[in-house]
GROMACS .gro file of C-alpha atoms in nm:
model
  404
    1MET     CA    1   0.275   1.531   1.923
    2LEU     CA    2   0.384   1.240   2.142
    3GLN     CA    3   0.080   1.289   2.362
    4SER     CA    4  -0.156   1.265   2.065
    5LEU     CA    5   0.018   0.945   1.952
    6SER     CA    6   0.025   0.781   2.296
    7PRO     CA    7  -0.270   0.546   2.213
    8LEU     CA    8  -0.034   0.365   1.976
    9TRP     CA    9   0.146   0.210   2.273
   10ARG     CA   10  -0.130   0.234   2.536
   11ASP     CA   11  -0.418   0.082   2.337
   12PRO     CA   12  -0.368  -0.298   2.291
   13ALA     CA   13  -0.545  -0.306   1.953
   14LEU     CA   14  -0.347  -0.017   1.807
   15ARG     CA   15  -0.028  -0.161   1.954
   16LEU     CA   16  -0.103  -0.488   1.775
   17VAL     CA   17  -0.175  -0.310   1.446
   18VAL     CA   18   0.158  -0.126   1.467
   19LEU     CA   19   0.348  -0.447   1.545
   20ILE     CA   20   0.195  -0.635   1.251
   21PHE     CA   21   0.258  -0.339   1.020
   22LEU     CA   22   0.623  -0.342   1.129
   23LEU     CA   23   0.647  -0.714   1.043
   24THR     CA   24   0.465  -0.687   0.711
   25GLY     CA   25   0.659  -0.372   0.629
   26ALA     CA   26   0.980  -0.571   0.666
   27LEU     CA   27   0.828  -0.842   0.445
   28ILE     CA   28   0.715  -0.605   0.170
   29SER     CA   29   1.035  -0.402   0.179
   30SER     CA   30   1.224  -0.724   0.109
   31LEU     CA   31   1.002  -0.828  -0.182
   32ALA     CA   32   0.868  -0.518  -0.354
   33PRO     CA   33   1.188  -0.365  -0.501
   34TYR     CA   34   1.290  -0.699  -0.652
   35MET     CA   35   0.966  -0.856  -0.774
   36SER     CA   36   0.986  -0.714  -1.125
   37LEU     CA   37   1.361  -0.772  -1.139
   38ILE     CA   38   1.320  -1.138  -1.037
   39GLY     CA   39   1.015  -1.198  -1.255
   40ILE     CA   40   1.167  -1.049  -1.570
   41THR     CA   41   1.545  -1.097  -1.549
   42ARG     CA   42   1.570  -1.410  -1.330
   43ILE     CA   43   1.253  -1.610  -1.398
   44GLY     CA   44   1.233  -1.500  -1.763
   45PHE     CA   45   0.894  -1.336  -1.812
   46SER     CA   46   0.865  -1.061  -2.073
   47GLU     CA   47   0.756  -0.714  -1.961
   48GLN     CA   48   0.412  -0.776  -2.111
   49ALA     CA   49   0.375  -1.118  -1.945
   50TYR     CA   50   0.478  -0.966  -1.613
   51SER     CA   51   0.209  -0.701  -1.666
   52VAL     CA   52  -0.048  -0.978  -1.710
   53ILE     CA   53   0.059  -1.127  -1.376
   54LEU     CA   54   0.010  -0.784  -1.216
   55VAL     CA   55  -0.341  -0.759  -1.361
   56VAL     CA   56  -0.440  -1.109  -1.248
   57ALA     CA   57  -0.301  -1.038  -0.902
   58SER     CA   58  -0.497  -0.712  -0.892
   59VAL     CA   59  -0.825  -0.881  -0.984
   60LEU     CA   60  -0.785  -1.156  -0.724
   61SER     CA   61  -0.672  -0.906  -0.463
   62LEU     CA   62  -0.978  -0.695  -0.529
   63ALA     CA   63  -1.217  -0.991  -0.513
   64SER     CA   64  -1.069  -1.117  -0.186
   65ALA     CA   65  -1.060  -0.772  -0.026
   66ILE     CA   66  -1.421  -0.691  -0.111
   67GLY     CA   67  -1.539  -1.037  -0.009
   68ILE     CA   68  -1.357  -1.039   0.324
   69GLY     CA   69  -1.445  -0.674   0.393
   70ILE     CA   70  -1.816  -0.741   0.347
   71LEU     CA   71  -1.803  -1.078   0.526
   72THR     CA   72  -1.633  -0.934   0.834
   73ASP     CA   73  -1.890  -0.652   0.847
   74GLN     CA   74  -2.164  -0.917   0.847
   75ARG     CA   75  -2.011  -1.172   1.086
   76PRO     CA   76  -1.756  -1.172   1.372
   77LEU     CA   77  -1.475  -1.323   1.165
   78ARG     CA   78  -1.199  -1.061   1.165
   79ARG     CA   79  -0.961  -1.276   1.369
   80GLN     CA   80  -1.016  -1.587   1.155
   81MET     CA   81  -0.969  -1.394   0.832
   82ALA     CA   82  -0.650  -1.234   0.965
   83LEU     CA   83  -0.510  -1.579   1.046
   84LEU     CA   84  -0.599  -1.707   0.699
   85SER     CA   85  -0.440  -1.404   0.532
   86ALA     CA   86  -0.116  -1.442   0.729
   87LEU     CA   87  -0.107  -1.813   0.645
   88LEU     CA   88  -0.138  -1.737   0.272
   89LEU     CA   89   0.137  -1.475   0.298
   90THR     CA   90   0.363  -1.740   0.447
   91LEU     CA   91   0.271  -2.002   0.186
   92GLY     CA   92   0.307  -1.756  -0.102
   93ASN     CA   93   0.665  -1.678  -0.013
   94GLY     CA   94   0.737  -2.040   0.073
   95VAL     CA   95   0.636  -2.150  -0.276
   96MET     CA   96   0.894  -1.918  -0.435
   97TRP     CA   97   1.155  -2.032  -0.182
   98LEU     CA   98   1.104  -2.398  -0.275
   99PHE     CA   99   0.992  -2.372  -0.640
  100PRO     CA  100   1.159  -2.068  -0.807
  101THR     CA  101   1.010  -2.135  -1.151
  102LYS     CA  102   0.768  -1.954  -1.381
  103PHE     CA  103   0.485  -2.167  -1.246
  104GLY     CA  104   0.593  -2.102  -0.887
  105PHE     CA  105   0.621  -1.727  -0.951
  106ALA     CA  106   0.274  -1.716  -1.108
  107ILE     CA  107   0.112  -1.914  -0.825
  108SER     CA  108   0.291  -1.709  -0.560
  109HIS     CA  109   0.251  -1.358  -0.699
  110ALA     CA  110  -0.076  -1.391  -0.889
  111VAL     CA  111  -0.272  -1.609  -0.644
  112LEU     CA  112  -0.140  -1.671  -0.292
  113LEU     CA  113   0.016  -1.333  -0.210
  114PRO     CA  114  -0.279  -1.125  -0.341
  115PHE     CA  115  -0.509  -1.318  -0.108
  116GLY     CA  116  -0.256  -1.290   0.173
  117PHE     CA  117  -0.226  -0.914   0.138
  118THR     CA  118  -0.592  -0.888   0.238
  119LEU     CA  119  -0.440  -0.874   0.585
  120PHE     CA  120  -0.382  -0.501   0.527
  121ILE     CA  121  -0.756  -0.442   0.489
  122LEU     CA  122  -0.822  -0.621   0.816
  123LEU     CA  123  -0.554  -0.414   0.988
  124PHE     CA  124  -0.701  -0.088   0.861
  125ALA     CA  125  -1.048  -0.202   0.971
  126LEU     CA  126  -0.913  -0.285   1.318
  127SER     CA  127  -0.739   0.053   1.344
  128HIS     CA  128  -1.060   0.226   1.224
  129LEU     CA  129  -1.254   0.058   1.505
  130ALA     CA  130  -0.988   0.126   1.768
  131THR     CA  131  -0.945   0.495   1.678
  132GLN     CA  132  -1.315   0.561   1.738
  133ALA     CA  133  -1.214   0.628   2.097
  134TYR     CA  134  -0.977   0.909   1.985
  135PRO     CA  135  -1.175   1.126   1.741
  136GLU     CA  136  -0.968   1.441   1.795
  137THR     CA  137  -0.638   1.275   1.702
  138ARG     CA  138  -0.769   1.024   1.449
  139ASP     CA  139  -0.589   1.167   1.144
  140ALA     CA  140  -0.260   1.174   1.334
  141LEU     CA  141  -0.308   0.815   1.455
  142VAL     CA  142  -0.395   0.687   1.106
  143SER     CA  143  -0.086   0.857   0.963
  144ALA     CA  144   0.132   0.713   1.238
  145VAL     CA  145  -0.008   0.365   1.180
  146ARG     CA  146   0.074   0.396   0.811
  147ALA     CA  147   0.420   0.527   0.900
  148SER     CA  148   0.484   0.212   1.104
  149PHE     CA  149   0.454   0.016   0.779
  150ALA     CA  150   0.717   0.239   0.613
  151LEU     CA  151   0.958   0.234   0.908
  152PRO     CA  152   1.107  -0.113   0.839
  153PHE     CA  153   1.212   0.004   0.493
  154VAL     CA  154   1.466   0.230   0.668
  155VAL     CA  155   1.636  -0.066   0.834
  156VAL     CA  156   1.569  -0.365   0.610
  157LEU     CA  157   1.658  -0.222   0.270
  158PRO     CA  158   2.002  -0.090   0.365
  159LEU     CA  159   2.072  -0.434   0.514
  160TRP     CA  160   1.968  -0.595   0.186
  161SER     CA  161   2.192  -0.350   0.004
  162VAL     CA  162   2.491  -0.469   0.208
  163ALA     CA  163   2.389  -0.835   0.177
  164LEU     CA  164   2.345  -0.827  -0.200
  165ARG     CA  165   2.674  -0.645  -0.253
  166SER     CA  166   2.847  -0.910  -0.042
  167GLY     CA  167   2.731  -1.179  -0.283
  168ILE     CA  168   2.403  -1.306  -0.134
  169ASP     CA  169   2.161  -1.406  -0.411
  170VAL     CA  170   1.854  -1.187  -0.455
  171MET     CA  171   1.632  -1.496  -0.426
  172ALA     CA  172   1.715  -1.496  -0.054
  173VAL     CA  173   1.433  -1.245  -0.008
  174TYR     CA  174   1.184  -1.532  -0.022
  175PRO     CA  175   1.303  -1.743   0.275
  176PHE     CA  176   1.335  -1.421   0.475
  177ALA     CA  177   0.978  -1.321   0.383
  178THR     CA  178   0.853  -1.672   0.463
  179ILE     CA  179   0.994  -1.649   0.816
  180LEU     CA  180   0.840  -1.305   0.865
  181GLY     CA  181   0.505  -1.439   0.746
  182ALA     CA  182   0.524  -1.721   1.001
  183VAL     CA  183   0.606  -1.476   1.281
  184THR     CA  184   0.312  -1.257   1.175
  185LEU     CA  185   0.084  -1.561   1.187
  186ALA     CA  186   0.201  -1.640   1.542
  187VAL     CA  187   0.150  -1.279   1.658
  188ILE     CA  188  -0.206  -1.278   1.525
  189TRP     CA  189  -0.280  -1.615   1.684
  190PHE     CA  190  -0.171  -1.501   2.030
  191SER     CA  191  -0.266  -1.131   2.027
  192TRP     CA  192  -0.556  -1.052   1.791
  193PRO     CA  193  -0.869  -0.977   2.000
  194GLN     CA  194  -1.111  -1.265   2.026
  195ASN     CA  195  -1.443  -1.195   1.859
  196GLY     CA  196  -1.668  -1.009   2.100
  197ALA     CA  197  -1.386  -0.939   2.346
  198SER     CA  198  -1.297  -0.591   2.220
  199THR     CA  199  -1.365  -0.261   2.398
  200TRP     CA  200  -1.535  -0.097   2.096
  201LYS     CA  201  -1.871  -0.166   1.935
  202ASP     CA  202  -1.828  -0.358   1.611
  203ARG     CA  203  -2.182  -0.322   1.480
  204LYS     CA  204  -2.268  -0.572   1.209
  205SER     CA  205  -2.390  -0.420   0.884
  206GLY     CA  206  -2.719  -0.606   0.851
  207LEU     CA  207  -2.674  -0.586   0.472
  208SER     CA  208  -2.670  -0.874   0.228
  209PHE     CA  209  -2.366  -0.928   0.009
  210GLY     CA  210  -2.544  -0.772  -0.288
  211GLN     CA  211  -2.656  -0.469  -0.087
  212SER     CA  212  -2.302  -0.414   0.038
  213VAL     CA  213  -2.158  -0.434  -0.312
  214ARG     CA  214  -2.417  -0.188  -0.442
  215GLU     CA  215  -2.331   0.050  -0.158
  216MET     CA  216  -1.963   0.035  -0.253
  217ALA     CA  217  -2.047   0.072  -0.623
  218GLU     CA  218  -2.248   0.393  -0.585
  219LYS     CA  219  -2.121   0.639  -0.844
  220PRO     CA  220  -1.978   0.908  -0.608
  221VAL     CA  221  -1.791   0.642  -0.408
  222LEU     CA  222  -1.659   0.438  -0.699
  223PHE     CA  223  -1.559   0.747  -0.896
  224ARG     CA  224  -1.342   0.875  -0.610
  225VAL     CA  225  -1.186   0.535  -0.552
  226MET     CA  226  -1.085   0.515  -0.918
  227LEU     CA  227  -0.937   0.864  -0.910
  228LEU     CA  228  -0.734   0.780  -0.601
  229GLY     CA  229  -0.634   0.457  -0.777
  230ALA     CA  230  -0.484   0.671  -1.053
  231VAL     CA  231  -0.289   0.860  -0.785
  232ALA     CA  232  -0.172   0.536  -0.623
  233SER     CA  233  -0.059   0.397  -0.958
  234ALA     CA  234   0.240   0.634  -0.949
  235ALA     CA  235   0.372   0.467  -0.632
  236THR     CA  236   0.315   0.119  -0.775
  237LEU     CA  237   0.488   0.210  -1.101
  238TYR     CA  238   0.787   0.345  -0.909
  239ILE     CA  239   0.829   0.011  -0.729
  240VAL     CA  240   0.806  -0.175  -1.061
  241LEU     CA  241   1.056   0.053  -1.235
  242VAL     CA  242   1.320   0.124  -0.972
  243GLY     CA  243   1.484  -0.220  -0.971
  244LEU     CA  244   1.475  -0.247  -1.349
  245VAL     CA  245   1.611   0.105  -1.403
  246PHE     CA  246   1.905   0.059  -1.167
  247SER     CA  247   1.983  -0.291  -1.299
  248GLN     CA  248   2.013  -0.156  -1.656
  249THR     CA  249   2.211   0.155  -1.560
  250PRO     CA  250   2.590   0.123  -1.587
  251GLY     CA  251   2.747   0.149  -1.245
  252ARG     CA  252   2.424   0.065  -1.061
  253ASP     CA  253   2.309  -0.267  -0.914
  254ALA     CA  254   2.055  -0.428  -0.680
  255GLY     CA  255   2.236  -0.274  -0.384
  256ASP     CA  256   2.162   0.074  -0.521
  257THR     CA  257   1.798  -0.026  -0.555
  258ALA     CA  258   1.780  -0.126  -0.189
  259LEU     CA  259   1.960   0.188  -0.075
  260TYR     CA  260   1.745   0.424  -0.285
  261VAL     CA  261   1.412   0.266  -0.184
  262GLY     CA  262   1.525   0.253   0.179
  263LEU     CA  263   1.621   0.620   0.184
  264VAL     CA  264   1.291   0.722   0.025
  265ALA     CA  265   1.092   0.516   0.273
  266GLY     CA  266   1.301   0.641   0.565
  267ALA     CA  267   1.243   1.003   0.473
  268GLU     CA  268   0.871   0.932   0.432
  269VAL     CA  269   0.828   0.840   0.798
  270PRO     CA  270   0.875   1.187   0.955
  271PHE     CA  271   0.677   1.345   0.671
  272MET     CA  272   0.391   1.101   0.738
  273LEU     CA  273   0.382   1.210   1.100
  274LEU     CA  274   0.381   1.577   0.998
  275ALA     CA  275   0.121   1.544   0.719
  276PRO     CA  276  -0.185   1.581   0.950
  277ARG     CA  277  -0.047   1.917   1.069
  278LEU     CA  278  -0.056   2.045   0.712
  279LEU     CA  279  -0.434   1.992   0.717
  280ARG     CA  280  -0.454   2.309   0.927
  281HIS     CA  281  -0.350   2.504   0.619
  282PHE     CA  282  -0.472   2.292   0.325
  283GLY     CA  283  -0.774   2.079   0.246
  284LYS     CA  284  -0.716   1.704   0.234
  285VAL     CA  285  -0.767   1.681  -0.142
  286GLU     CA  286  -0.556   1.990  -0.207
  287LEU     CA  287  -0.270   1.822  -0.022
  288ILE     CA  288  -0.321   1.506  -0.227
  289VAL     CA  289  -0.281   1.713  -0.546
  290ILE     CA  290   0.040   1.872  -0.413
  291GLY     CA  291   0.176   1.535  -0.300
  292THR     CA  292   0.097   1.373  -0.635
  293ALA     CA  293   0.276   1.649  -0.826
  294LEU     CA  294   0.586   1.617  -0.608
  295TYR     CA  295   0.589   1.240  -0.636
  296CYS     CA  296   0.557   1.253  -1.014
  297VAL     CA  297   0.861   1.480  -1.041
  298HIS     CA  298   1.062   1.197  -0.889
  299LEU     CA  299   0.892   0.933  -1.106
  300VAL     CA  300   0.953   1.113  -1.436
  301PHE     CA  301   1.318   1.197  -1.375
  302LEU     CA  302   1.426   0.864  -1.222
  303PRO     CA  303   1.489   0.675  -1.551
  304PHE     CA  304   1.680   0.966  -1.702
  305ILE     CA  305   1.922   1.059  -1.423
  306ALA     CA  306   1.972   0.720  -1.255
  307ALA     CA  307   2.333   0.709  -1.378
  308THR     CA  308   2.421   1.044  -1.216
  309GLY     CA  309   2.466   1.159  -0.859
  310PHE     CA  310   2.165   1.386  -0.904
  311VAL     CA  311   1.935   1.083  -0.869
  312TRP     CA  312   1.975   1.103  -0.490
  313LEU     CA  313   1.818   1.452  -0.492
  314LEU     CA  314   1.493   1.288  -0.604
  315ILE     CA  315   1.459   1.137  -0.256
  316LEU     CA  316   1.312   1.465  -0.124
  317PRO     CA  317   1.013   1.501  -0.364
  318ALA     CA  318   0.964   1.123  -0.356
  319SER     CA  319   0.943   1.105   0.023
  320LEU     CA  320   0.739   1.420   0.078
  321GLY     CA  321   0.496   1.338  -0.202
  322GLY     CA  322   0.482   0.973  -0.101
  323ALA     CA  323   0.407   1.057   0.262
  324ILE     CA  324   0.100   1.251   0.147
  325ILE     CA  325  -0.040   1.014  -0.116
  326LEU     CA  326   0.018   0.705   0.098
  327THR     CA  327  -0.152   0.835   0.415
  328LEU     CA  328  -0.423   1.093   0.349
  329PRO     CA  329  -0.631   0.876   0.111
  330ILE     CA  330  -0.674   0.614   0.386
  331ALA     CA  331  -0.903   0.821   0.611
  332TYR     CA  332  -1.064   0.980   0.303
  333LEU     CA  333  -1.169   0.639   0.169
  334GLN     CA  334  -1.279   0.502   0.507
  335ASP     CA  335  -1.500   0.808   0.557
  336LEU     CA  336  -1.685   0.732   0.232
  337LEU     CA  337  -1.837   0.430   0.413
  338ALA     CA  338  -1.777   0.535   0.772
  339ALA     CA  339  -2.034   0.296   0.923
  340ARG     CA  340  -1.879  -0.012   0.757
  341PRO     CA  341  -1.523  -0.070   0.887
  342GLY     CA  342  -1.466  -0.374   0.667
  343ALA     CA  343  -1.623  -0.242   0.348
  344GLY     CA  344  -1.478   0.105   0.407
  345SER     CA  345  -1.131  -0.040   0.448
  346SER     CA  346  -1.178  -0.263   0.143
  347LEU     CA  347  -1.209   0.059  -0.057
  348ILE     CA  348  -0.839   0.100   0.021
  349SER     CA  349  -0.780  -0.233  -0.151
  350LEU     CA  350  -1.005  -0.132  -0.439
  351GLN     CA  351  -0.796   0.184  -0.474
  352ARG     CA  352  -0.477  -0.023  -0.469
  353VAL     CA  353  -0.611  -0.268  -0.725
  354ALA     CA  354  -0.718   0.017  -0.949
  355GLY     CA  355  -0.368   0.159  -0.908
  356ASP     CA  356  -0.206  -0.179  -0.984
  357THR     CA  357  -0.417  -0.220  -1.297
  358ILE     CA  358  -0.339   0.131  -1.421
  359CYS     CA  359   0.028   0.069  -1.342
  360ALA     CA  360   0.025  -0.257  -1.540
  361VAL     CA  361  -0.130  -0.087  -1.843
  362THR     CA  362   0.108   0.210  -1.836
  363PHE     CA  363   0.409  -0.016  -1.781
  364ALA     CA  364   0.313  -0.247  -2.068
  365LEU     CA  365   0.232   0.042  -2.303
  366GLY     CA  366   0.537   0.250  -2.217
  367THR     CA  367   0.786  -0.036  -2.239
  368TYR     CA  368   0.632  -0.166  -2.563
  369VAL     CA  369   0.656   0.175  -2.736
  370ALA     CA  370   0.975   0.329  -2.603
  371GLY     CA  371   1.096   0.193  -2.268
  372TYR     CA  372   1.099   0.281  -1.900
  373GLY     CA  373   1.118   0.658  -1.953
  374LEU     CA  374   0.790   0.670  -2.145
  375ALA     CA  375   0.622   0.439  -1.893
  376ALA     CA  376   0.721   0.678  -1.614
  377PHE     CA  377   0.593   0.980  -1.808
  378ILE     CA  378   0.256   0.818  -1.888
  379GLY     CA  379   0.218   0.705  -1.526
  380ALA     CA  380   0.290   1.054  -1.396
  381ALA     CA  381   0.040   1.213  -1.636
  382VAL     CA  382  -0.233   0.969  -1.530
  383ALA     CA  383  -0.166   1.025  -1.158
  384VAL     CA  384  -0.169   1.405  -1.177
  385THR     CA  385  -0.487   1.397  -1.387
  386GLY     CA  386  -0.656   1.174  -1.129
  387ALA     CA  387  -0.563   1.410  -0.844
  388LEU     CA  388  -0.686   1.719  -1.030
  389VAL     CA  389  -1.018   1.557  -1.125
  390LEU     CA  390  -1.066   1.451  -0.761
  391LEU     CA  391  -1.014   1.813  -0.653
  392TRP     CA  392  -1.266   1.930  -0.913
  393ALA     CA  393  -1.522   1.667  -0.807
  394ASP     CA  394  -1.498   1.755  -0.438
  395ARG     CA  395  -1.526   2.127  -0.504
  396ALA     CA  396  -1.825   2.068  -0.732
  397ASP     CA  397  -1.999   1.867  -0.458
  398GLN     CA  398  -1.929   2.139  -0.202
  399SER     CA  399  -2.069   2.401  -0.439
  400ILE     CA  400  -2.389   2.198  -0.490
  401ALA     CA  401  -2.423   2.150  -0.114
  402ARG     CA  402  -2.392   2.524  -0.050
  403ARG     CA  403  -2.658   2.604  -0.312
  404ARG     CA  404  -2.893   2.363  -0.140
   0.00000   0.00000   0.00000
């Protein structure tokens, strides 16, 4: 296995991608478990108002990802766009550090950070280009790259657990994230390949903006992205719920949130590295169905057993299922537009935005009707349905192809 992963430290571009994913993983692991907690219990938004912020953020994230994906396929601007994204990540966290108000939260989380997170699309595009030189181990490399994003959760979240229990205010996540954003910006400035100086061929698309959008919006492509968005919504809903569930459970606190999320993410890492080996025995979509089902077991039971010691048993289905649904869709989506690294990688963002939107709707509906338990159940039902329909669609296409 180590031999197949050796390009991660031998190839300068892949080494850079891993380093930035480690930095942004530390940033996200500091913010994600506490965003809903801060927005609702500290800043004072209602659950429904917070859902609106999620939807606005999703729309702006989608627009920026598609725009930058297409633009960087047309012109040699990947480095410049990566610098801009890292700058917005830094500013977005800096705003909440200096202005922790409703207005500051809305500007940070609905505008600046969604644009800043476009950096992930650029990183996946860069890894797609760099792994062209390693076709036989591509799936393993993509999974390992994604695992590098999860790895900081293992270290950072337990540290936050200790810090919060020692009395540090949860708002301290924002200065920490601001510093990480600034470091990421510096790494990109000094290490991202200059345009035209790379070892691979970054062929420009030759398509207009409209032609690129129409290519992405073709029914078979868009349908699969939406279905995978339904799958991804389970992971997004978990992040929204976990801090709220633990904060409202007697005997639990923000430290438990950090510990639980950290343990899940830590267990995901080895499973992410092993996931490509399972492709020898299962189809990619079949594994996505299995992973979604496992993940939804954890999602459904979390609100109901959070007060008991049994909640820690949910780490196993959460990490195994999460490892599958967070890694395998990446290569699947990029292959839908294999000749367009930017547009193909922006499908990942489109999937995430679809997942965020579905999450916002299920969260708002579930909490309005009955609370966090119903929200988790609705989210799980939507995710499993999306995975099963994806399996049906792929098998139907294969059947048509055989008849032809």
